[in-house]
PDB file of C-alpha atoms in Angstrom:
ATOM      1  CA  UNK A   1       0.085   0.020  -0.181  1.00 90.00           C
ATOM      2  CA  UNK A   2       2.490   2.868  -0.973  1.00 97.00           C
ATOM      3  CA  UNK A   3       2.623   5.020  -3.974  1.00 98.00           C
ATOM      4  CA  UNK A   4       4.384   8.196  -4.883  1.00 98.00           C
ATOM      5  CA  UNK A   5       2.864  11.117  -6.721  1.00 98.00           C
ATOM      6  CA  UNK A   6       4.016  14.486  -7.818  1.00 98.00           C
ATOM      7  CA  UNK A   7       1.872  17.646  -8.549  1.00 98.00           C
ATOM      8  CA  UNK A   8       2.282  21.564  -9.906  1.00 98.00           C
ATOM      9  CA  UNK A   9       1.686  24.933  -7.827  1.00 98.00           C
ATOM     10  CA  UNK A  10      -0.859  26.868  -9.225  1.00 98.00           C
ATOM     11  CA  UNK A  11      -0.803  30.620  -9.590  1.00 98.00           C
ATOM     12  CA  UNK A  12      -4.309  32.269  -8.752  1.00 97.00           C
ATOM     13  CA  UNK A  13      -5.741  34.395 -11.862  1.00 98.00           C
ATOM     14  CA  UNK A  14      -9.290  34.587  -9.985  1.00 98.00           C
ATOM     15  CA  UNK A  15      -8.112  34.107  -6.574  1.00 95.00           C
ATOM     16  CA  UNK A  16     -10.715  33.485  -3.747  1.00 92.00           C
ATOM     17  CA  UNK A  17     -10.552  34.535  -0.689  1.00 87.00           C
ATOM     18  CA  UNK A  18     -11.738  33.518   2.907  1.00 88.00           C
ATOM     19  CA  UNK A  19     -13.526  30.162   3.756  1.00 92.00           C
ATOM     20  CA  UNK A  20     -17.250  29.268   4.209  1.00 93.00           C
ATOM     21  CA  UNK A  21     -16.329  25.678   6.461  1.00 94.00           C
ATOM     22  CA  UNK A  22     -12.271  25.886   7.512  1.00 91.00           C
ATOM     23  CA  UNK A  23     -12.414  21.939   8.468  1.00 92.00           C
ATOM     24  CA  UNK A  24     -13.457  21.053   5.193  1.00 95.00           C
ATOM     25  CA  UNK A  25     -11.723  24.557   3.393  1.00 96.00           C
ATOM     26  CA  UNK A  26     -15.039  25.245   1.528  1.00 97.00           C
ATOM     27  CA  UNK A  27     -14.566  28.589  -0.321  1.00 96.00           C
ATOM     28  CA  UNK A  28     -16.941  31.436  -0.395  1.00 95.00           C
ATOM     29  CA  UNK A  29     -16.722  31.336  -4.228  1.00 96.00           C
ATOM     30  CA  UNK A  30     -15.826  30.244  -7.262  1.00 98.00           C
ATOM     31  CA  UNK A  31     -11.690  30.349  -8.080  1.00 98.00           C
ATOM     32  CA  UNK A  32      -9.599  29.693 -11.232  1.00 98.00           C
ATOM     33  CA  UNK A  33      -5.802  29.234 -11.630  1.00 98.00           C
ATOM     34  CA  UNK A  34      -2.836  27.977 -13.713  1.00 98.00           C
ATOM     35  CA  UNK A  35      -0.701  25.172 -12.638  1.00 98.00           C
ATOM     36  CA  UNK A  36       3.258  26.586 -13.010  1.00 98.00           C
ATOM     37  CA  UNK A  37       5.820  23.701 -14.517  1.00 98.00           C
ATOM     38  CA  UNK A  38       8.441  22.145 -14.329  1.00 97.00           C
ATOM     39  CA  UNK A  39       8.503  24.010 -10.265  1.00 97.00           C
ATOM     40  CA  UNK A  40       6.936  20.129  -8.615  1.00 98.00           C
ATOM     41  CA  UNK A  41       5.824  18.879  -5.031  1.00 98.00           C
ATOM     42  CA  UNK A  42       6.641  14.943  -5.018  1.00 98.00           C
ATOM     43  CA  UNK A  43       5.338  12.363  -2.239  1.00 98.00           C
ATOM     44  CA  UNK A  44       5.502   9.250  -1.229  1.00 98.00           C
ATOM     45  CA  UNK A  45       3.118   7.408   1.234  1.00 98.00           C
ATOM     46  CA  UNK A  46       2.747   4.156   2.191  1.00 98.00           C
ATOM     47  CA  UNK A  47       0.153   2.538   4.724  1.00 97.00           C
ATOM     48  CA  UNK A  48       1.616   0.290   7.227  1.00 94.00           C
ATOM     49  CA  UNK A  49       0.067  -2.121   9.233  1.00 87.00           C
ATOM     50  CA  UNK A  50       2.856  -2.807  11.926  1.00 89.00           C
ATOM     51  CA  UNK A  51       3.516   0.838  12.550  1.00 87.00           C
ATOM     52  CA  UNK A  52       1.770   2.769  15.397  1.00 88.00           C
ATOM     53  CA  UNK A  53       1.227   6.248  14.567  1.00 94.00           C
ATOM     54  CA  UNK A  54       1.540   8.365  11.583  1.00 96.00           C
ATOM     55  CA  UNK A  55       5.084  10.166  10.602  1.00 97.00           C
ATOM     56  CA  UNK A  56       5.017  13.364   7.903  1.00 98.00           C
ATOM     57  CA  UNK A  57       8.488  14.195   6.847  1.00 98.00           C
ATOM     58  CA  UNK A  58       8.263  17.508   4.311  1.00 97.00           C
ATOM     59  CA  UNK A  59      11.278  18.300   2.828  1.00 96.00           C
ATOM     60  CA  UNK A  60      14.076  16.760   5.369  1.00 96.00           C
ATOM     61  CA  UNK A  61      11.992  17.974   7.961  1.00 96.00           C
ATOM     62  CA  UNK A  62       9.537  16.753  10.571  1.00 97.00           C
ATOM     63  CA  UNK A  63       6.219  17.785  10.268  1.00 97.00           C
ATOM     64  CA  UNK A  64       4.224  19.103  13.946  1.00 95.00           C
ATOM     65  CA  UNK A  65       1.496  21.810  14.964  1.00 96.00           C
ATOM     66  CA  UNK A  66      -0.671  22.971  12.555  1.00 93.00           C
ATOM     67  CA  UNK A  67       1.495  21.812   9.098  1.00 94.00           C
ATOM     68  CA  UNK A  68       0.963  18.108  10.826  1.00 97.00           C
ATOM     69  CA  UNK A  69      -3.023  18.696  11.058  1.00 96.00           C
ATOM     70  CA  UNK A  70      -3.702  20.097   8.301  1.00 97.00           C
ATOM     71  CA  UNK A  71      -1.826  16.564   6.664  1.00 98.00           C
ATOM     72  CA  UNK A  72      -4.216  14.777   9.316  1.00 98.00           C
ATOM     73  CA  UNK A  73      -7.428  15.799   7.746  1.00 97.00           C
ATOM     74  CA  UNK A  74      -6.292  14.583   4.913  1.00 98.00           C
ATOM     75  CA  UNK A  75      -4.834  11.512   6.078  1.00 98.00           C
ATOM     76  CA  UNK A  76      -8.273  10.972   7.982  1.00 98.00           C
ATOM     77  CA  UNK A  77     -10.400  11.694   5.208  1.00 98.00           C
ATOM     78  CA  UNK A  78      -8.840   8.630   2.799  1.00 98.00           C
ATOM     79  CA  UNK A  79      -8.791   6.277   5.827  1.00 98.00           C
ATOM     80  CA  UNK A  80     -12.690   6.944   5.589  1.00 97.00           C
ATOM     81  CA  UNK A  81     -12.641   6.647   2.379  1.00 98.00           C
ATOM     82  CA  UNK A  82     -11.305   3.267   2.024  1.00 97.00           C
ATOM     83  CA  UNK A  83     -12.113   1.849   5.429  1.00 97.00           C
ATOM     84  CA  UNK A  84      -8.618   1.152   6.552  1.00 95.00           C
ATOM     85  CA  UNK A  85      -7.069   2.263   9.590  1.00 93.00           C
ATOM     86  CA  UNK A  86      -3.278   1.458   8.981  1.00 95.00           C
ATOM     87  CA  UNK A  87      -0.785   4.102   9.744  1.00 97.00           C
ATOM     88  CA  UNK A  88       0.656   6.266   7.509  1.00 97.00           C
ATOM     89  CA  UNK A  89       4.419   7.275   6.509  1.00 97.00           C
ATOM     90  CA  UNK A  90       4.340  10.895   4.279  1.00 98.00           C
ATOM     91  CA  UNK A  91       7.434  12.324   2.942  1.00 98.00           C
ATOM     92  CA  UNK A  92       7.077  14.968   0.621  1.00 98.00           C
ATOM     93  CA  UNK A  93      10.041  17.507  -1.381  1.00 97.00           C
ATOM     94  CA  UNK A  94       9.847  20.746  -3.326  1.00 97.00           C
ATOM     95  CA  UNK A  95      11.427  21.714  -5.980  1.00 95.00           C
ATOM     96  CA  UNK A  96      11.235  25.218  -4.988  1.00 92.00           C
ATOM     97  CA  UNK A  97      11.132  27.369  -2.165  1.00 86.00           C
ATOM     98  CA  UNK A  98       8.197  27.206  -0.267  1.00 83.00           C
ATOM     99  CA  UNK A  99       6.309  29.707   1.488  1.00 79.00           C
ATOM    100  CA  UNK A 100       7.338  32.549  -0.391  1.00 84.00           C
ATOM    101  CA  UNK A 101       3.917  33.107  -2.326  1.00 86.00           C
ATOM    102  CA  UNK A 102       4.102  30.458  -5.326  1.00 92.00           C
ATOM    103  CA  UNK A 103       1.958  28.140  -4.246  1.00 90.00           C
ATOM    104  CA  UNK A 104       3.867  25.250  -1.980  1.00 93.00           C
ATOM    105  CA  UNK A 105       0.562  23.981  -0.349  1.00 95.00           C
ATOM    106  CA  UNK A 106      -1.490  23.451  -4.032  1.00 97.00           C
ATOM    107  CA  UNK A 107       0.827  20.977  -4.950  1.00 98.00           C
ATOM    108  CA  UNK A 108       2.049  20.080  -1.221  1.00 98.00           C
ATOM    109  CA  UNK A 109      -1.866  18.961  -0.809  1.00 98.00           C
ATOM    110  CA  UNK A 110      -2.615  18.117  -4.679  1.00 98.00           C
ATOM    111  CA  UNK A 111       0.310  15.346  -4.263  1.00 98.00           C
ATOM    112  CA  UNK A 112      -0.710  14.238  -0.923  1.00 98.00           C
ATOM    113  CA  UNK A 113      -4.204  13.398  -2.475  1.00 98.00           C
ATOM    114  CA  UNK A 114      -2.898  11.750  -5.422  1.00 98.00           C
ATOM    115  CA  UNK A 115      -0.212   9.597  -3.508  1.00 98.00           C
ATOM    116  CA  UNK A 116      -2.889   8.274  -0.631  1.00 98.00           C
ATOM    117  CA  UNK A 117      -5.633   7.625  -2.536  1.00 98.00           C
ATOM    118  CA  UNK A 118      -3.881   5.213  -4.787  1.00 98.00           C
ATOM    119  CA  UNK A 119      -1.912   4.019  -2.479  1.00 98.00           C
ATOM    120  CA  UNK A 120      -5.440   3.017  -0.199  1.00 98.00           C
ATOM    121  CA  UNK A 121      -6.328   1.803  -3.524  1.00 97.00           C
ATOM    122  CA  UNK A 122      -9.478   3.665  -4.799  1.00 98.00           C
ATOM    123  CA  UNK A 123     -10.106   4.441  -7.326  1.00 97.00           C
ATOM    124  CA  UNK A 124     -11.381   7.402  -8.315  1.00 98.00           C
ATOM    125  CA  UNK A 125     -11.502  10.616 -11.103  1.00 98.00           C
ATOM    126  CA  UNK A 126      -8.967  13.755 -10.474  1.00 98.00           C
ATOM    127  CA  UNK A 127     -12.545  15.767  -9.843  1.00 98.00           C
ATOM    128  CA  UNK A 128     -13.340  13.244  -7.476  1.00 98.00           C
ATOM    129  CA  UNK A 129      -9.733  13.472  -5.977  1.00 98.00           C
ATOM    130  CA  UNK A 130     -10.095  17.161  -5.680  1.00 98.00           C
ATOM    131  CA  UNK A 131     -12.201  17.698  -2.711  1.00 98.00           C
ATOM    132  CA  UNK A 132      -9.634  15.514  -0.435  1.00 98.00           C
ATOM    133  CA  UNK A 133      -6.865  17.396  -1.442  1.00 98.00           C
ATOM    134  CA  UNK A 134      -9.374  20.510  -0.852  1.00 98.00           C
ATOM    135  CA  UNK A 135      -9.109  19.620   2.824  1.00 98.00           C
ATOM    136  CA  UNK A 136      -5.736  20.222   3.367  1.00 97.00           C
ATOM    137  CA  UNK A 137      -5.910  23.809   0.909  1.00 96.00           C
ATOM    138  CA  UNK A 138      -8.548  24.823  -1.202  1.00 97.00           C
ATOM    139  CA  UNK A 139      -5.957  25.782  -3.618  1.00 97.00           C
ATOM    140  CA  UNK A 140      -4.600  22.187  -3.857  1.00 98.00           C
ATOM    141  CA  UNK A 141      -8.009  21.273  -5.366  1.00 98.00           C
ATOM    142  CA  UNK A 142      -7.155  22.800  -8.584  1.00 98.00           C
ATOM    143  CA  UNK A 143      -3.209  21.359  -8.809  1.00 98.00           C
ATOM    144  CA  UNK A 144      -5.198  18.543  -8.927  1.00 98.00           C
ATOM    145  CA  UNK A 145      -6.471  18.762 -12.391  1.00 98.00           C
ATOM    146  CA  UNK A 146      -4.161  20.839 -13.605  1.00 98.00           C
ATOM    147  CA  UNK A 147      -3.071  23.471 -15.935  1.00 98.00           C
ATOM    148  CA  UNK A 148      -5.984  25.537 -16.176  1.00 98.00           C
ATOM    149  CA  UNK A 149      -8.545  24.877 -13.118  1.00 98.00           C
ATOM    150  CA  UNK A 150     -11.745  25.968 -11.853  1.00 98.00           C
ATOM    151  CA  UNK A 151     -13.111  25.023  -8.193  1.00 98.00           C
ATOM    152  CA  UNK A 152     -16.126  25.486  -7.949  1.00 98.00           C
ATOM    153  CA  UNK A 153     -17.878  26.641  -4.541  1.00 97.00           C
ATOM    154  CA  UNK A 154     -20.096  24.259  -2.637  1.00 97.00           C
ATOM    155  CA  UNK A 155     -21.353  23.234   0.370  1.00 97.00           C
ATOM    156  CA  UNK A 156     -20.366  19.465  -0.385  1.00 97.00           C
ATOM    157  CA  UNK A 157     -18.465  17.252  -1.708  1.00 97.00           C
ATOM    158  CA  UNK A 158     -20.142  16.832  -5.355  1.00 97.00           C
ATOM    159  CA  UNK A 159     -20.166  19.944  -5.860  1.00 98.00           C
ATOM    160  CA  UNK A 160     -16.906  22.155  -4.286  1.00 98.00           C
ATOM    161  CA  UNK A 161     -14.738  20.868  -6.360  1.00 98.00           C
ATOM    162  CA  UNK A 162     -12.187  21.171  -9.773  1.00 98.00           C
ATOM    163  CA  UNK A 163     -12.073  20.896 -13.149  1.00 98.00           C
ATOM    164  CA  UNK A 164     -10.585  21.728 -16.137  1.00 98.00           C
ATOM    165  CA  UNK A 165     -10.792  24.004 -18.464  1.00 98.00           C
ATOM    166  CA  UNK A 166     -10.018  22.962 -22.041  1.00 97.00           C
ATOM    167  CA  UNK A 167      -7.728  26.122 -23.709  1.00 98.00           C
ATOM    168  CA  UNK A 168      -5.082  26.857 -26.560  1.00 97.00           C
ATOM    169  CA  UNK A 169      -3.579  28.856 -23.757  1.00 97.00           C
ATOM    170  CA  UNK A 170      -1.165  26.751 -23.214  1.00 97.00           C
ATOM    171  CA  UNK A 171       1.749  26.332 -24.928  1.00 97.00           C
ATOM    172  CA  UNK A 172       3.216  29.402 -25.401  1.00 97.00           C
ATOM    173  CA  UNK A 173       2.271  30.673 -22.044  1.00 98.00           C
ATOM    174  CA  UNK A 174       5.559  31.686 -19.938  1.00 98.00           C
ATOM    175  CA  UNK A 175       5.307  32.776 -16.188  1.00 98.00           C
ATOM    176  CA  UNK A 176       8.338  34.585 -14.667  1.00 98.00           C
ATOM    177  CA  UNK A 177       8.714  33.711 -11.329  1.00 97.00           C
ATOM    178  CA  UNK A 178      10.384  37.383  -9.147  1.00 97.00           C
ATOM    179  CA  UNK A 179      11.027  35.743  -5.889  1.00 96.00           C
ATOM    180  CA  UNK A 180      10.751  37.990  -3.208  1.00 95.00           C
ATOM    181  CA  UNK A 181      11.156  36.018   0.430  1.00 87.00           C
ATOM    182  CA  UNK A 182       8.719  37.500   2.490  1.00 77.00           C
ATOM    183  CA  UNK A 183       6.806  35.258   6.005  1.00 58.00           C
ATOM    184  CA  UNK A 184       3.196  34.919   4.635  1.00 58.00           C
ATOM    185  CA  UNK A 185       0.353  34.313   6.893  1.00 61.00           C
ATOM    186  CA  UNK A 186      -2.320  32.854   4.386  1.00 68.00           C
ATOM    187  CA  UNK A 187      -4.929  31.000   6.857  1.00 70.00           C
ATOM    188  CA  UNK A 188      -5.233  33.690   9.428  1.00 71.00           C
ATOM    189  CA  UNK A 189      -6.043  35.935   6.361  1.00 71.00           C
ATOM    190  CA  UNK A 190      -8.358  33.670   5.152  1.00 75.00           C
ATOM    191  CA  UNK A 191     -10.099  33.079   8.557  1.00 77.00           C
ATOM    192  CA  UNK A 192     -10.795  37.125   8.731  1.00 82.00           C
ATOM    193  CA  UNK A 193     -11.949  37.815   4.985  1.00 79.00           C
ATOM    194  CA  UNK A 194     -15.186  38.612   5.958  1.00 82.00           C
ATOM    195  CA  UNK A 195     -14.141  41.132   7.775  1.00 87.00           C
ATOM    196  CA  UNK A 196     -12.893  43.214   5.164  1.00 90.00           C
ATOM    197  CA  UNK A 197     -15.313  46.132   4.606  1.00 92.00           C
ATOM    198  CA  UNK A 198     -13.844  45.355   0.722  1.00 90.00           C
ATOM    199  CA  UNK A 199     -15.293  42.267   1.148  1.00 90.00           C
ATOM    200  CA  UNK A 200     -18.338  42.533  -0.045  1.00 93.00           C
ATOM    201  CA  UNK A 201     -17.575  44.177  -2.711  1.00 92.00           C
ATOM    202  CA  UNK A 202     -15.054  41.283  -3.974  1.00 93.00           C
ATOM    203  CA  UNK A 203     -18.039  38.868  -3.600  1.00 92.00           C
ATOM    204  CA  UNK A 204     -20.191  41.243  -5.619  1.00 93.00           C
ATOM    205  CA  UNK A 205     -17.514  41.653  -8.453  1.00 93.00           C
ATOM    206  CA  UNK A 206     -15.862  38.165  -8.423  1.00 95.00           C
ATOM    207  CA  UNK A 207     -18.859  36.271 -10.135  1.00 95.00           C
ATOM    208  CA  UNK A 208     -18.596  38.510 -13.522  1.00 97.00           C
ATOM    209  CA  UNK A 209     -14.343  38.263 -13.161  1.00 97.00           C
ATOM    210  CA  UNK A 210     -15.016  34.270 -13.260  1.00 98.00           C
ATOM    211  CA  UNK A 211     -16.877  34.093 -15.785  1.00 98.00           C
ATOM    212  CA  UNK A 212     -15.156  36.943 -18.024  1.00 98.00           C
ATOM    213  CA  UNK A 213     -11.648  34.574 -17.173  1.00 98.00           C
ATOM    214  CA  UNK A 214     -13.589  31.598 -18.642  1.00 98.00           C
ATOM    215  CA  UNK A 215     -14.367  33.078 -21.995  1.00 98.00           C
ATOM    216  CA  UNK A 216     -10.959  34.313 -22.288  1.00 98.00           C
ATOM    217  CA  UNK A 217      -9.383  30.856 -21.594  1.00 98.00           C
ATOM    218  CA  UNK A 218     -11.742  29.677 -23.959  1.00 98.00           C
ATOM    219  CA  UNK A 219     -10.703  32.121 -26.819  1.00 98.00           C
ATOM    220  CA  UNK A 220      -7.314  31.969 -26.675  1.00 98.00           C
ATOM    221  CA  UNK A 221      -7.019  35.065 -25.425  1.00 98.00           C
ATOM    222  CA  UNK A 222      -3.522  35.841 -23.943  1.00 98.00           C
ATOM    223  CA  UNK A 223      -4.384  39.957 -23.509  1.00 98.00           C
ATOM    224  CA  UNK A 224      -7.968  39.956 -21.931  1.00 98.00           C
ATOM    225  CA  UNK A 225      -7.246  36.689 -19.554  1.00 98.00           C
ATOM    226  CA  UNK A 226      -4.034  38.061 -18.001  1.00 98.00           C
ATOM    227  CA  UNK A 227      -5.174  42.024 -17.810  1.00 98.00           C
ATOM    228  CA  UNK A 228      -7.694  40.069 -15.546  1.00 98.00           C
ATOM    229  CA  UNK A 229      -5.416  38.275 -13.160  1.00 98.00           C
ATOM    230  CA  UNK A 230      -3.557  41.314 -12.909  1.00 98.00           C
ATOM    231  CA  UNK A 231      -6.035  43.198 -11.600  1.00 97.00           C
ATOM    232  CA  UNK A 232      -7.381  40.309  -9.691  1.00 97.00           C
ATOM    233  CA  UNK A 233      -4.322  40.861  -7.505  1.00 97.00           C
ATOM    234  CA  UNK A 234      -4.904  43.873  -6.974  1.00 96.00           C
ATOM    235  CA  UNK A 235      -8.863  42.970  -6.087  1.00 95.00           C
ATOM    236  CA  UNK A 236      -7.733  40.754  -3.404  1.00 93.00           C
ATOM    237  CA  UNK A 237      -4.809  43.012  -1.835  1.00 92.00           C
ATOM    238  CA  UNK A 238      -7.248  45.696  -1.253  1.00 92.00           C
ATOM    239  CA  UNK A 239      -9.427  42.995   0.558  1.00 92.00           C
ATOM    240  CA  UNK A 240      -6.929  41.516   2.963  1.00 90.00           C
ATOM    241  CA  UNK A 241      -5.477  44.940   3.208  1.00 90.00           C
ATOM    242  CA  UNK A 242      -8.451  46.248   5.134  1.00 92.00           C
ATOM    243  CA  UNK A 243      -9.414  43.698   7.503  1.00 89.00           C
ATOM    244  CA  UNK A 244      -8.762  43.757  11.474  1.00 90.00           C
ATOM    245  CA  UNK A 245      -4.568  42.349  11.032  1.00 87.00           C
ATOM    246  CA  UNK A 246      -4.134  45.134   7.789  1.00 88.00           C
ATOM    247  CA  UNK A 247      -1.885  42.751   5.977  1.00 85.00           C
ATOM    248  CA  UNK A 248       0.632  44.470   3.676  1.00 90.00           C
ATOM    249  CA  UNK A 249       2.366  41.334   1.719  1.00 90.00           C
ATOM    250  CA  UNK A 250       4.212  43.565  -0.453  1.00 95.00           C
ATOM    251  CA  UNK A 251       7.422  44.463  -0.249  1.00 96.00           C
ATOM    252  CA  UNK A 252       9.845  47.000  -2.456  1.00 97.00           C
ATOM    253  CA  UNK A 253      10.948  45.165  -4.590  1.00 97.00           C
ATOM    254  CA  UNK A 254       7.140  43.526  -5.401  1.00 97.00           C
ATOM    255  CA  UNK A 255       6.407  47.207  -6.526  1.00 98.00           C
ATOM    256  CA  UNK A 256       9.550  47.957  -8.417  1.00 98.00           C
ATOM    257  CA  UNK A 257       8.599  44.778 -10.266  1.00 98.00           C
ATOM    258  CA  UNK A 258       5.124  45.937 -11.022  1.00 98.00           C
ATOM    259  CA  UNK A 259       6.153  48.935 -12.688  1.00 98.00           C
ATOM    260  CA  UNK A 260       8.909  47.620 -14.722  1.00 98.00           C
ATOM    261  CA  UNK A 261       6.611  45.286 -15.930  1.00 98.00           C
ATOM    262  CA  UNK A 262       3.951  48.397 -16.691  1.00 98.00           C
ATOM    263  CA  UNK A 263       7.182  49.945 -18.085  1.00 98.00           C
ATOM    264  CA  UNK A 264       7.672  47.099 -20.634  1.00 98.00           C
ATOM    265  CA  UNK A 265       4.287  47.241 -21.718  1.00 98.00           C
ATOM    266  CA  UNK A 266       3.524  51.053 -22.280  1.00 98.00           C
ATOM    267  CA  UNK A 267       7.191  51.248 -23.221  1.00 98.00           C
ATOM    268  CA  UNK A 268       7.871  48.767 -25.512  1.00 97.00           C
ATOM    269  CA  UNK A 269       4.787  47.180 -26.342  1.00 98.00           C
ATOM    270  CA  UNK A 270       5.890  43.728 -24.643  1.00 98.00           C
ATOM    271  CA  UNK A 271       2.640  41.585 -23.991  1.00 98.00           C
ATOM    272  CA  UNK A 272       3.064  41.054 -19.884  1.00 98.00           C
ATOM    273  CA  UNK A 273       1.363  41.213 -16.937  1.00 98.00           C
ATOM    274  CA  UNK A 274       2.085  40.925 -13.151  1.00 98.00           C
ATOM    275  CA  UNK A 275       0.178  38.761 -11.080  1.00 98.00           C
ATOM    276  CA  UNK A 276       0.874  38.351  -7.162  1.00 96.00           C
ATOM    277  CA  UNK A 277      -1.442  35.810  -4.297  1.00 93.00           C
ATOM    278  CA  UNK A 278      -1.187  36.234  -0.465  1.00 85.00           C
ATOM    279  CA  UNK A 279       2.318  36.496  -0.731  1.00 89.00           C
ATOM    280  CA  UNK A 280       4.998  39.635  -1.346  1.00 94.00           C
ATOM    281  CA  UNK A 281       6.554  37.073  -4.596  1.00 96.00           C
ATOM    282  CA  UNK A 282       5.537  38.195  -8.090  1.00 98.00           C
ATOM    283  CA  UNK A 283       4.688  36.426 -11.576  1.00 98.00           C
ATOM    284  CA  UNK A 284       4.522  37.822 -14.578  1.00 98.00           C
ATOM    285  CA  UNK A 285       3.046  36.320 -17.316  1.00 98.00           C
ATOM    286  CA  UNK A 286       4.069  36.567 -20.972  1.00 98.00           C
ATOM    287  CA  UNK A 287       4.864  34.690 -23.722  1.00 98.00           C
ATOM    288  CA  UNK A 288       7.873  32.949 -25.305  1.00 98.00           C
ATOM    289  CA  UNK A 289       8.831  35.724 -27.764  1.00 98.00           C
ATOM    290  CA  UNK A 290       9.239  38.149 -24.932  1.00 98.00           C
ATOM    291  CA  UNK A 291      10.707  35.626 -22.402  1.00 98.00           C
ATOM    292  CA  UNK A 292      13.864  36.709 -22.118  1.00 98.00           C
ATOM    293  CA  UNK A 293      13.327  40.331 -22.253  1.00 98.00           C
ATOM    294  CA  UNK A 294      10.373  40.355 -19.298  1.00 98.00           C
ATOM    295  CA  UNK A 295      13.061  38.092 -17.068  1.00 98.00           C
ATOM    296  CA  UNK A 296      15.772  40.794 -17.823  1.00 98.00           C
ATOM    297  CA  UNK A 297      13.396  43.366 -16.019  1.00 98.00           C
ATOM    298  CA  UNK A 298      12.423  41.616 -13.452  1.00 98.00           C
ATOM    299  CA  UNK A 299      16.239  40.294 -12.510  1.00 98.00           C
ATOM    300  CA  UNK A 300      17.138  44.342 -12.778  1.00 98.00           C
ATOM    301  CA  UNK A 301      14.744  44.753 -10.006  1.00 98.00           C
ATOM    302  CA  UNK A 302      17.173  43.209  -7.464  1.00 98.00           C
ATOM    303  CA  UNK A 303      15.310  39.593  -7.487  1.00 97.00           C
ATOM    304  CA  UNK A 304      15.778  35.884  -8.383  1.00 97.00           C
ATOM    305  CA  UNK A 305      13.725  34.885 -11.320  1.00 98.00           C
ATOM    306  CA  UNK A 306      12.677  31.616 -12.765  1.00 97.00           C
ATOM    307  CA  UNK A 307      10.589  30.670 -16.252  1.00 98.00           C
ATOM    308  CA  UNK A 308       7.998  28.711 -15.722  1.00 98.00           C
ATOM    309  CA  UNK A 309       5.415  26.878 -18.333  1.00 98.00           C
ATOM    310  CA  UNK A 310       2.014  25.874 -17.638  1.00 98.00           C
ATOM    311  CA  UNK A 311       2.061  22.306 -15.663  1.00 98.00           C
ATOM    312  CA  UNK A 312      -0.475  19.848 -16.342  1.00 98.00           C
ATOM    313  CA  UNK A 313      -2.479  17.536 -13.879  1.00 98.00           C
ATOM    314  CA  UNK A 314      -1.604  15.732 -10.394  1.00 98.00           C
ATOM    315  CA  UNK A 315       0.328  12.242 -11.640  1.00 98.00           C
ATOM    316  CA  UNK A 316       0.970   8.957  -9.932  1.00 98.00           C
ATOM    317  CA  UNK A 317       4.843   8.232 -10.469  1.00 98.00           C
ATOM    318  CA  UNK A 318       6.281   5.162 -11.040  1.00 97.00           C
ATOM    319  CA  UNK A 319       8.104   3.403  -7.769  1.00 96.00           C
ATOM    320  CA  UNK A 320      11.320   4.641  -9.328  1.00 97.00           C
ATOM    321  CA  UNK A 321      10.687   7.545  -8.232  1.00 97.00           C
ATOM    322  CA  UNK A 322       9.672   7.380  -4.139  1.00 98.00           C
ATOM    323  CA  UNK A 323      11.424   8.939  -1.735  1.00 98.00           C
ATOM    324  CA  UNK A 324      11.901   6.036   0.296  1.00 97.00           C
TER     325      UNK A 324
END
């Protein structure tokens, strides 16, 4: 009862903010994202009848506290679905820096859900597995189905699951990642989302954003899709900054990248749009022809950069890829 899986993290395009149910991690509204590759998380799990307790290790470190509780929520759900009570050994590795705003929880829990359900002998579709991953992180649901995916809001697993959006806007897209390392606290921001006076304003317009984004992706309209993503990043920040804790995630280099991207568009007519999730690091969405020029402009802001493409769905790997 052992399996290994790999998943890619997500960049939110129309981001969710706040949870209606923090235990099942049911979001208040729909969300759409794109997976980034080759950045990934690889996870191996094994259910063992001869072990007494679960063990969780991520990037070589034993996971305790709230992190262990979140993994346990997914593990317990899989055990319930499979009707087993074996202890689990869980090991995971990220190919990219975590907790800096690049979606490590999304790839982490997507890979966990894929590996756990396979090791438990469950035969589930990816949308069904997305409901398992969602118990660790709502964004992980979209990392299970991969590429451009839509997580529907709902009050149960039948409604609140992810589906992939078919679009030709994949092969030519490049995502320049500008690393701005700064601590972020995502869970508390979600917990207090509804306390912001901007939250109802966001709720009022986000459904139109979802419809516009789906239409832009179906039409493979790069500029419309990623301009929407840029504006959604500003909307999300307005909501987090006006909550009780007044979260301000952006750093000076974050703003420098924003300005560099706007200069690229206005002065050089380069198709480039910035986007942030909950954190200071920045995604800059562009096309293959302009990736080098955009990366150079982002690097000039004094940050480390990587260039990513669009990643596919979470997948089960061969036994030779196992971490133990």
